[in-house]
Tab-separated table of C-alpha atoms and ligand atoms in Angstrom:
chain	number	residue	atom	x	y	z
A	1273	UNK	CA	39.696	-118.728	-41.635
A	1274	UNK	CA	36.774	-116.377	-41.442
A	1275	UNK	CA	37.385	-112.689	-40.555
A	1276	UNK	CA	35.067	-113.120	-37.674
A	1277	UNK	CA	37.334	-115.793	-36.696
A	1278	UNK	CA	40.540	-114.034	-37.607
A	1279	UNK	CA	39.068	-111.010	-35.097
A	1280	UNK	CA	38.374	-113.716	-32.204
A	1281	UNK	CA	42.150	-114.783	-32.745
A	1282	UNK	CA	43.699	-111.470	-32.709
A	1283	UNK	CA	41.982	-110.074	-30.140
A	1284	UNK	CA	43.524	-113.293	-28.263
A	1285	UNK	CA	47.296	-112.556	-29.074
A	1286	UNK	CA	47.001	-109.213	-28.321
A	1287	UNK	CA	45.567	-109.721	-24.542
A	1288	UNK	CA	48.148	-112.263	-24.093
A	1289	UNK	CA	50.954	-110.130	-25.562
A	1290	UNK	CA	53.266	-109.624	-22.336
A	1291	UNK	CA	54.415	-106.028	-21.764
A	1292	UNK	CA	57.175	-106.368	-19.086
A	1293	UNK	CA	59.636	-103.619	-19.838
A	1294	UNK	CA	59.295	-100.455	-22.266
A	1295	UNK	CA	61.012	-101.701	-24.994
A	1296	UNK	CA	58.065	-104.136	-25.626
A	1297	UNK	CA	55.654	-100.967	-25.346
A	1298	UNK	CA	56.877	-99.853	-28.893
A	1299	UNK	CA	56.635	-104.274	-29.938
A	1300	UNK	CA	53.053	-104.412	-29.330
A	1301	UNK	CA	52.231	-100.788	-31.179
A	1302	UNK	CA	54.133	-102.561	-34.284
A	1303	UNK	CA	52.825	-105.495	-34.564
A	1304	UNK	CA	49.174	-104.505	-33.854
A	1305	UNK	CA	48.688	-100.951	-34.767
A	1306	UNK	CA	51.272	-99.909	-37.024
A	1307	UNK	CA	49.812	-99.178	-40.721
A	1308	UNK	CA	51.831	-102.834	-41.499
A	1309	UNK	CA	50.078	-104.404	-38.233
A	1310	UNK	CA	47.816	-106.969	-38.048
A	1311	UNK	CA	45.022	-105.125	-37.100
A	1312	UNK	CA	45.167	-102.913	-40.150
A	1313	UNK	CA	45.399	-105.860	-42.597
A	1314	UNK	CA	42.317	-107.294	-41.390
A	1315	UNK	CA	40.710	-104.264	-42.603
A	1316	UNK	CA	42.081	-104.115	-45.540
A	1317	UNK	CA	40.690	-107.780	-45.972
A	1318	UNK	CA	37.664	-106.564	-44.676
A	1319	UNK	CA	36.843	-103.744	-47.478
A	1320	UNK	CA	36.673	-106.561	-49.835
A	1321	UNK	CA	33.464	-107.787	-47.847
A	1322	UNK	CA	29.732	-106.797	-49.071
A	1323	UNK	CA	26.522	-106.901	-48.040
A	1324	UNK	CA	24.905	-107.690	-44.660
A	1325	UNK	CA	28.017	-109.153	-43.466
A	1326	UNK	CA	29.481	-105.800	-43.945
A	1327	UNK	CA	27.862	-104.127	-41.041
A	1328	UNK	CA	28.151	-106.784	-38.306
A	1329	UNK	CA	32.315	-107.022	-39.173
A	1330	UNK	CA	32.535	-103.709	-39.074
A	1331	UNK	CA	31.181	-103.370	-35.981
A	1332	UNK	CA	33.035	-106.462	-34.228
A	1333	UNK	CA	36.672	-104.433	-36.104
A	1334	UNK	CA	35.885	-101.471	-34.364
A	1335	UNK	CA	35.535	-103.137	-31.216
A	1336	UNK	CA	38.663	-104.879	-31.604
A	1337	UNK	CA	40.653	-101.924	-32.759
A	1338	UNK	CA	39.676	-100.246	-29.150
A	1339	UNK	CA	40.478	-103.079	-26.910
A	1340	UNK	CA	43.839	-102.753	-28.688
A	1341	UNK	CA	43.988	-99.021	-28.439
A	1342	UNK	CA	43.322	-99.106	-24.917
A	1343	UNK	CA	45.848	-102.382	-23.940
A	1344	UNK	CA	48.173	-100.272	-26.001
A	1345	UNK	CA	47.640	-96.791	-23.674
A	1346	UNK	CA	47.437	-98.136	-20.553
A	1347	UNK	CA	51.116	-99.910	-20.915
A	1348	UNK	CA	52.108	-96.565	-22.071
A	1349	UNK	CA	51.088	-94.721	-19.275
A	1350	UNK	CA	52.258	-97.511	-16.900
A	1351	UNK	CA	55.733	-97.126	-18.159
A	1352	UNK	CA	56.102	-93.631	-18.473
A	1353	UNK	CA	55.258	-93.395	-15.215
A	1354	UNK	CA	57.444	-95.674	-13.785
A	1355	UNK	CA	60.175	-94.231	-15.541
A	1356	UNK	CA	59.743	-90.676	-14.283
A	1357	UNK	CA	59.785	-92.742	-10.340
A	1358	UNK	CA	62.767	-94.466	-10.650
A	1359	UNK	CA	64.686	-92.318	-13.670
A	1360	UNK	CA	68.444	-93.646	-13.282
A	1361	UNK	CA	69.447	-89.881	-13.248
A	1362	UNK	CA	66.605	-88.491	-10.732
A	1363	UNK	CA	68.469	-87.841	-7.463
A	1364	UNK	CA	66.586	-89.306	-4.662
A	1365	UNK	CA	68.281	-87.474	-2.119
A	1366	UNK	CA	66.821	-83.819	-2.710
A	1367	UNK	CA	64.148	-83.056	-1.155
A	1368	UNK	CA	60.496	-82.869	-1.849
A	1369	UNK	CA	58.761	-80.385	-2.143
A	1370	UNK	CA	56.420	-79.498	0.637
A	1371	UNK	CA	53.302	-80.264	1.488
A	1372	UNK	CA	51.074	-77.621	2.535
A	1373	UNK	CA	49.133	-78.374	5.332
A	1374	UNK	CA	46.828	-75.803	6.751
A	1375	UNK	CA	47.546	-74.270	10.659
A	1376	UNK	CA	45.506	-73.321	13.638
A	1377	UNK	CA	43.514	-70.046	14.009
A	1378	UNK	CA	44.648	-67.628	15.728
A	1379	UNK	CA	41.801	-68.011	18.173
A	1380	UNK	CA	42.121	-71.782	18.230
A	1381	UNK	CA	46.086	-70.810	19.494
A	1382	UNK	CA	45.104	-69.056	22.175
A	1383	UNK	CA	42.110	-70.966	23.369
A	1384	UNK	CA	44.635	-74.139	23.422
A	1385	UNK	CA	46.959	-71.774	25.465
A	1386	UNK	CA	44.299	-71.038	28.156
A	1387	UNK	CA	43.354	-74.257	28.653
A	1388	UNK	CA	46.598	-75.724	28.687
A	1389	UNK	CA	47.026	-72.888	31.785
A	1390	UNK	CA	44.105	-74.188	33.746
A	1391	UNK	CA	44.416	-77.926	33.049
A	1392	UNK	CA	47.731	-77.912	34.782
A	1393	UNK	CA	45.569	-76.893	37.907
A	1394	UNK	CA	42.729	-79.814	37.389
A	1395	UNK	CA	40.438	-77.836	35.264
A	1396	UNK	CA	38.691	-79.987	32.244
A	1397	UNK	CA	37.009	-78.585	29.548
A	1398	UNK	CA	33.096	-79.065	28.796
A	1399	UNK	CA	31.207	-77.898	25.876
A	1400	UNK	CA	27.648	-77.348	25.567
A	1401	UNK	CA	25.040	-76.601	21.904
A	1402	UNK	CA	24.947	-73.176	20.370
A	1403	UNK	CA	21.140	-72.853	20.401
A	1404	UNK	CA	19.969	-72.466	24.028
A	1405	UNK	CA	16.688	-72.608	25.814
A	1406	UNK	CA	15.380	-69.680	27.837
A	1407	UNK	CA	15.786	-71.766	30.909
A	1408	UNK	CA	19.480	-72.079	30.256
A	1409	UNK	CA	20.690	-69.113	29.156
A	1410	UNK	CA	18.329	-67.313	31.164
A	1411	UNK	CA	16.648	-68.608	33.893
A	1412	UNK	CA	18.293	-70.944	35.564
A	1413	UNK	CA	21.297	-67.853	35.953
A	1414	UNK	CA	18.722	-65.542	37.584
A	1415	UNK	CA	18.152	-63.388	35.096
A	1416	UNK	CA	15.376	-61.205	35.997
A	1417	UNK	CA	11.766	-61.118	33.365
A	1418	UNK	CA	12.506	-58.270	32.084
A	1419	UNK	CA	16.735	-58.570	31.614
A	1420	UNK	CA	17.379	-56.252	28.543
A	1421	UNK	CA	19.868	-59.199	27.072
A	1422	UNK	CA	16.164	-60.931	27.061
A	1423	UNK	CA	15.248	-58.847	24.228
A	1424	UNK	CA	15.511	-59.019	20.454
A	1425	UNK	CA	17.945	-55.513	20.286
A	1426	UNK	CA	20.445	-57.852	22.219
A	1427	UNK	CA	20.054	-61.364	21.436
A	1428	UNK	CA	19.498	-63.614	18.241
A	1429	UNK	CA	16.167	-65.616	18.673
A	1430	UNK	CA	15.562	-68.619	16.530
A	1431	UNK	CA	11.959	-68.054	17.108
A	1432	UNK	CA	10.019	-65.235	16.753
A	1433	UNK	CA	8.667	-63.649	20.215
A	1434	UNK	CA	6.526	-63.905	22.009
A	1435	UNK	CA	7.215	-67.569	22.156
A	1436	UNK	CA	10.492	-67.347	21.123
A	1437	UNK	CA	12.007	-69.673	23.230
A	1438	UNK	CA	15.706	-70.897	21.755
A	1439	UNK	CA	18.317	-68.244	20.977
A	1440	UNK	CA	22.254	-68.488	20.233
A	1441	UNK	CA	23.697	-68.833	23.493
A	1442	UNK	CA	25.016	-65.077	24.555
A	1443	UNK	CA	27.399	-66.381	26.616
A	1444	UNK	CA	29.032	-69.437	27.416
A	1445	UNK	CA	27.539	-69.792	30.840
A	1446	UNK	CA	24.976	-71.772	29.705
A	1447	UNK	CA	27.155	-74.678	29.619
A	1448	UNK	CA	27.902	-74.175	33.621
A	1449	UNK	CA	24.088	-74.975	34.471
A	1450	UNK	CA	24.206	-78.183	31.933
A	1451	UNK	CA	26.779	-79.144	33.815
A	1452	UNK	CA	25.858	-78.214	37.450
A	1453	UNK	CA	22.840	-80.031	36.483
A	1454	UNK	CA	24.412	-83.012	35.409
A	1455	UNK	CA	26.800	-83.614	37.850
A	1456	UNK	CA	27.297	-83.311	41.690
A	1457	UNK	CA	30.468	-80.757	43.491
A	1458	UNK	CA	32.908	-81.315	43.044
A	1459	UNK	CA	33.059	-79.305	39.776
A	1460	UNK	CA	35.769	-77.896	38.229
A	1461	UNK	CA	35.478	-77.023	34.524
A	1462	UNK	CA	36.137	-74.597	31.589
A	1463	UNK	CA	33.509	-73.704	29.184
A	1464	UNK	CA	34.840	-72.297	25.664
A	1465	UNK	CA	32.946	-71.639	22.603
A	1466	UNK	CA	31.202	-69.314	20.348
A	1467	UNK	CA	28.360	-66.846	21.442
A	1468	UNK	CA	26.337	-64.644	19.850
A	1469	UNK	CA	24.568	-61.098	20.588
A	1470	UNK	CA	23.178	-58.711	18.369
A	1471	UNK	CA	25.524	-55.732	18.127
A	1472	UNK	CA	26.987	-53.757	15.254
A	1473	UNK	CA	29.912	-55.048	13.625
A	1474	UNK	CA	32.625	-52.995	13.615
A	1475	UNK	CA	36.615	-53.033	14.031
A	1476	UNK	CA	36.073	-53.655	17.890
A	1477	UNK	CA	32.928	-55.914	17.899
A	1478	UNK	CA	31.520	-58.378	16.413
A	1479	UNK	CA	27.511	-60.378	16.558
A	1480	UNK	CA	29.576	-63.460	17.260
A	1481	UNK	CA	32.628	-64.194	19.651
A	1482	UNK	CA	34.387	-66.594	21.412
A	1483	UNK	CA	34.456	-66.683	25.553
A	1484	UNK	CA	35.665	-68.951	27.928
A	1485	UNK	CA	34.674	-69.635	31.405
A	1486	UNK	CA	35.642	-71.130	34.631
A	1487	UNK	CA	33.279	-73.018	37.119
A	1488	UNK	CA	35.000	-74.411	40.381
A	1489	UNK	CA	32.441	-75.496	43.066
A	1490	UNK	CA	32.990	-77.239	46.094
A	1491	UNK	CA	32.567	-77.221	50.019
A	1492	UNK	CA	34.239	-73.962	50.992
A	1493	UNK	CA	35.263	-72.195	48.053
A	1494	UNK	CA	36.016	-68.705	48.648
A	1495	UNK	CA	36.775	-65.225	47.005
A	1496	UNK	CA	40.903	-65.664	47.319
A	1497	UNK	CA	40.540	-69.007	45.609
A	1498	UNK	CA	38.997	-67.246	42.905
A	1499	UNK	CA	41.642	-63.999	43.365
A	1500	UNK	CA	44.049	-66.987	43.932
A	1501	UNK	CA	43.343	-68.730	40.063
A	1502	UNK	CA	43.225	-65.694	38.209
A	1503	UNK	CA	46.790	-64.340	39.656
A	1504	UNK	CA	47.696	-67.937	38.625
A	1505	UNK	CA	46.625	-67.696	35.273
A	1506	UNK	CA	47.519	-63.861	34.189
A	1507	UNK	CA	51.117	-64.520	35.398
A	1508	UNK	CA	50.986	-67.834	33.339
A	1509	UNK	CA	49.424	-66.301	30.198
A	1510	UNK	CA	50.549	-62.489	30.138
A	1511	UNK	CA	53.605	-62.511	32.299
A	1512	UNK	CA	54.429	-61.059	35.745
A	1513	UNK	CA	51.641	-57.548	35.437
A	1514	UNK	CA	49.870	-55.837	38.362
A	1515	UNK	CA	45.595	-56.812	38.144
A	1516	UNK	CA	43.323	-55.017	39.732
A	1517	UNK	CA	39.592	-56.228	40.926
A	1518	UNK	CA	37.035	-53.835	40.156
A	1519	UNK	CA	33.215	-53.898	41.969
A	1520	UNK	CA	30.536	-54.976	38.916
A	1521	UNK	CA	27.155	-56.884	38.778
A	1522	UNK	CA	26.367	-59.943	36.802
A	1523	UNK	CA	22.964	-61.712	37.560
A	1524	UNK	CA	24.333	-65.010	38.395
A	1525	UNK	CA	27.142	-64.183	40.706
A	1526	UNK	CA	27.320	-62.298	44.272
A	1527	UNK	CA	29.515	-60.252	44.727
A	1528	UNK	CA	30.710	-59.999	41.301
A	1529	UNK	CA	33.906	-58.324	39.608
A	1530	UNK	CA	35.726	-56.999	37.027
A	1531	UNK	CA	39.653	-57.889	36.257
A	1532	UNK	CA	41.753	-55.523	34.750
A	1533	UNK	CA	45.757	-56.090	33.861
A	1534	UNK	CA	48.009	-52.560	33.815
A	1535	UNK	CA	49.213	-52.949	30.407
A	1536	UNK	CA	50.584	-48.953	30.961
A	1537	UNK	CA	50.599	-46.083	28.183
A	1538	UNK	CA	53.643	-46.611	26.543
A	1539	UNK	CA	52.549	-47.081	22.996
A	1540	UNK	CA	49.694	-45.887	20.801
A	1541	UNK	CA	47.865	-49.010	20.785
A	1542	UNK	CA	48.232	-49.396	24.665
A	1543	UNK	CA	46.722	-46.074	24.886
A	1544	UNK	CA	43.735	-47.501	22.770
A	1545	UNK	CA	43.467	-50.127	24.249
A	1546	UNK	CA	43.319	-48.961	27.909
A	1547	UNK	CA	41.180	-45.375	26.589
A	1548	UNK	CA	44.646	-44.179	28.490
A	1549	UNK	CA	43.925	-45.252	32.263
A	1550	UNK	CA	46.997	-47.947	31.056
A	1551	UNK	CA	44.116	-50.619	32.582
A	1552	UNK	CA	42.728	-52.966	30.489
A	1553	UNK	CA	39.235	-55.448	30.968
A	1554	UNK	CA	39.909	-58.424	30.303
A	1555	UNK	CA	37.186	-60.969	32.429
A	1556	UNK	CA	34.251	-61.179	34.542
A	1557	UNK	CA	34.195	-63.117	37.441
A	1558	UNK	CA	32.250	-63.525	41.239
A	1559	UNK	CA	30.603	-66.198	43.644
A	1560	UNK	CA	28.144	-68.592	42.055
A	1561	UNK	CA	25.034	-66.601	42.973
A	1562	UNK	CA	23.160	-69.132	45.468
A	1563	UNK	CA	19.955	-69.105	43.545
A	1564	UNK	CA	21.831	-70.197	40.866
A	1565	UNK	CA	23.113	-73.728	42.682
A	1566	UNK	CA	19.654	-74.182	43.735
A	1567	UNK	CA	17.950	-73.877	40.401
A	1568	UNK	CA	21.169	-76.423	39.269
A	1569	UNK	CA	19.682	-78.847	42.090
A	1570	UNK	CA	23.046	-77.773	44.249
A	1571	UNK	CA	22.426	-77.272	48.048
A	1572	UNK	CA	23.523	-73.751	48.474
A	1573	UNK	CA	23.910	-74.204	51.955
A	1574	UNK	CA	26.204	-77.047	51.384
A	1575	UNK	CA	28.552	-75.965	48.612
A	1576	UNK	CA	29.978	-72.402	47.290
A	1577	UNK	CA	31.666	-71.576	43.699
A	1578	UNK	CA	33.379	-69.313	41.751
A	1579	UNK	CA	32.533	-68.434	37.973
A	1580	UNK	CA	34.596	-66.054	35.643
A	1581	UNK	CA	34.561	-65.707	31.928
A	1582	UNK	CA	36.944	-64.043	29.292
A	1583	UNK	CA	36.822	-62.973	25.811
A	1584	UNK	CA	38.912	-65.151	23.759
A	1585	UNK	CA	38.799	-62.482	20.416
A	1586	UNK	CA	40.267	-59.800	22.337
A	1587	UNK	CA	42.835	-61.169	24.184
A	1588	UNK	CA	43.819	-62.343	20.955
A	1589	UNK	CA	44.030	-59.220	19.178
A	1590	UNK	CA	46.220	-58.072	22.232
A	1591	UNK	CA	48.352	-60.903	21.717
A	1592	UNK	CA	48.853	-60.934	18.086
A	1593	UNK	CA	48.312	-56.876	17.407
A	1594	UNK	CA	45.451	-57.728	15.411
A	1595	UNK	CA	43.977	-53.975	14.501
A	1596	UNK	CA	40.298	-55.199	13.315
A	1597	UNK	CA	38.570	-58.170	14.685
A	1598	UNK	CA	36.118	-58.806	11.238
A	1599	UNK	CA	40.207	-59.896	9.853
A	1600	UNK	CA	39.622	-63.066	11.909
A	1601	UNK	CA	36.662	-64.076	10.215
A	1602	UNK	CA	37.402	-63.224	6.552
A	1603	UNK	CA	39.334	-66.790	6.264
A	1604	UNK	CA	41.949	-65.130	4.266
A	1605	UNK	CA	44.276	-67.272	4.005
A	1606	UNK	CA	47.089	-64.398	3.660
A	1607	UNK	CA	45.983	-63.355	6.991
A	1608	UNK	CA	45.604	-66.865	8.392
A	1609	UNK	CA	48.817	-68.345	7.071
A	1610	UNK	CA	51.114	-65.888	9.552
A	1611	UNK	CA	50.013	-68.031	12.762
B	813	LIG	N1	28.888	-64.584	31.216
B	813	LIG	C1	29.497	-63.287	31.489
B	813	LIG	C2	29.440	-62.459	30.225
B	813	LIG	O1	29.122	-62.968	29.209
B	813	LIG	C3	30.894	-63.414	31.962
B	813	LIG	C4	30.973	-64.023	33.306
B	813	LIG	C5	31.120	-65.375	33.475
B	813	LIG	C6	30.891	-63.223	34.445
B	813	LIG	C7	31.174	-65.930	34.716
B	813	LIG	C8	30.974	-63.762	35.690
B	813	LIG	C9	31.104	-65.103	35.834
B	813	LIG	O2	29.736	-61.289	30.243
């Protein structure tokens, strides 16, 4: 027999060579790879060779020696493996070690919360996109030409002025008029997401934040429905605590309000919080301003809403006594792990 033909034959028996259990692991390195093995006698035999031949066997050895190699590894590493799974001593029984999954954001938590509160009364939740026209962050909520959120000190434009006509949304109440004009009363939805306005950052603001509105329109919705919701909802989310309404002016409601809860003085960070009046802001809210139906495509003579909004940030701050809001946004995972 040739060496060529001697390679062709061993490189047979060796891909046949059945490796069922480990013991045969140890078989197969003997027989083929051990300094006695078959492969190393062929090149012995082969170092007699000269000439041409030379190179062309020596390449066609090599070749064979790392099919075996690697036939020889991989039933290694198949064994050893298997081993380790089903070791006769390993005690199934313990437990494994655990897995690490990640958990919500502290903003996510209470976002869920809210709308959890509201959804029990037959609120659903719409979204809306983080760059806005003019029209609908703007105009269609009666904002007057010259509104100072219209300028650059307050709001992000993705264009430059004068044409600048997309920004990041300032608020979410942009989503309201997608929806109002969209869809006929009744409406009853909640807006959440992230807006954006141009302010110094610092422990108690941020250029981005996360609100949450309400939108209820129908025939005949009143004041004490709204007065009605929000008792609802403070009692649900904070716990039995006096509110108070306050008199205040947003473009796109009439008459329009302020809600404070009494969180009282009785620690330092109450007294923070509440500049120590023991009151603390926590939404806006009023009558859908009837300009603001009709620019929807809502007959204003027809139907009547309510509209409030909340910061999510700060409310959870209150909840969690989180001291500086940039902590929420440094993805720390130290920080983000304790929720
Ligand atoms: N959009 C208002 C804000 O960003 C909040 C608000 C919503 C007020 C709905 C009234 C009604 O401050």
């Amino acid at each position: 027999m040739s060496i060529l033909e001697k390679i062709e034959t061993l490189k047979q028996q060796a891909s046949e060579h059945i490796i069922d259990q480990q013991e045969k692991v140890e078989e197969f390195r003997l027989k083929f790879l051990s300094k006695k093995g078959e492969l190393n006698e062929l090149f012995e035999e082969f170092k007699k060779v000269s000439g041409e031949e030379k190179k062309e066997l020596g390449k066609q050895l090599n070749i064979l020696r790392q099919q075996i190699e690697s036939l020889y590894n991989d039933a290694k590493e198949k064994f050893s493996s298997t081993e380790k799974k089903f070791s006769a001593n390993a005690d199934e029984t313990l437990p494994v070690n655990a897995y690490k999954i990640g958990s919500l954001h502290p903003i996510s938590i209470v976002k869920n919360d809210i709308i959890s509160i509201f959804e029990k009364i037959g609120f659903n939740v719409e979204n809306g996109p983080e760059i806005e026209d003019d029209w609908h962050n703007f105009t269609a909520l009666n904002f007057a030409e010259n509104h100072p959120a219209r300028d650059m000190q307050d709001t992000f434009f993705v264009e430059k002025k004068p044409k600048g006509n997309f920004a990041l949304r300032t608020h979410t109440s942009s989503v309201q008029v997608r929806l109002m004009e969209y869809t006929k009363p009744p409406i009853r939805a909640l807006m959440p997401g992230r807006v954006y306005r141009n302010e110094d950052v610092s422990a108690r603001s941020n250029c981005f934040f996360h609100q949450i509105e309400g939108l209820y329109i129908d025939e005949n919705v009143s004041f004490a429905d709204l007065k009605q919701t929000l008792y609802y909802f403070v009692s649900q989310f904070f716990g039995e605590r006096e509110i108070r309404f306050r008199p205040s002016y947003f473009p796109f409601t009439e008459p329009s309000a302020e809600m404070d809860i009494y969180l009282g003085t009785a620690t330092e960070q109450d007294k923070r919080l509440t500049k120590g009046t023991g009151w603390l802001e926590i939404l806006g809210c009023g009558m859908v301003d009837p300009n603001v139906l009709e620019n929807c495509g809502i007959d204003s003579s027809k139907y009547t809403g309510y509209a409030f909004g909340m910061g999510i940030d700060r409310i959870t701050m209150l909840r969690y006594g989180i001291k500086d809001i940039r902590q929420m946004f440094e993805n720390d995972v130290r920080f983000l792990e304790q929720f």
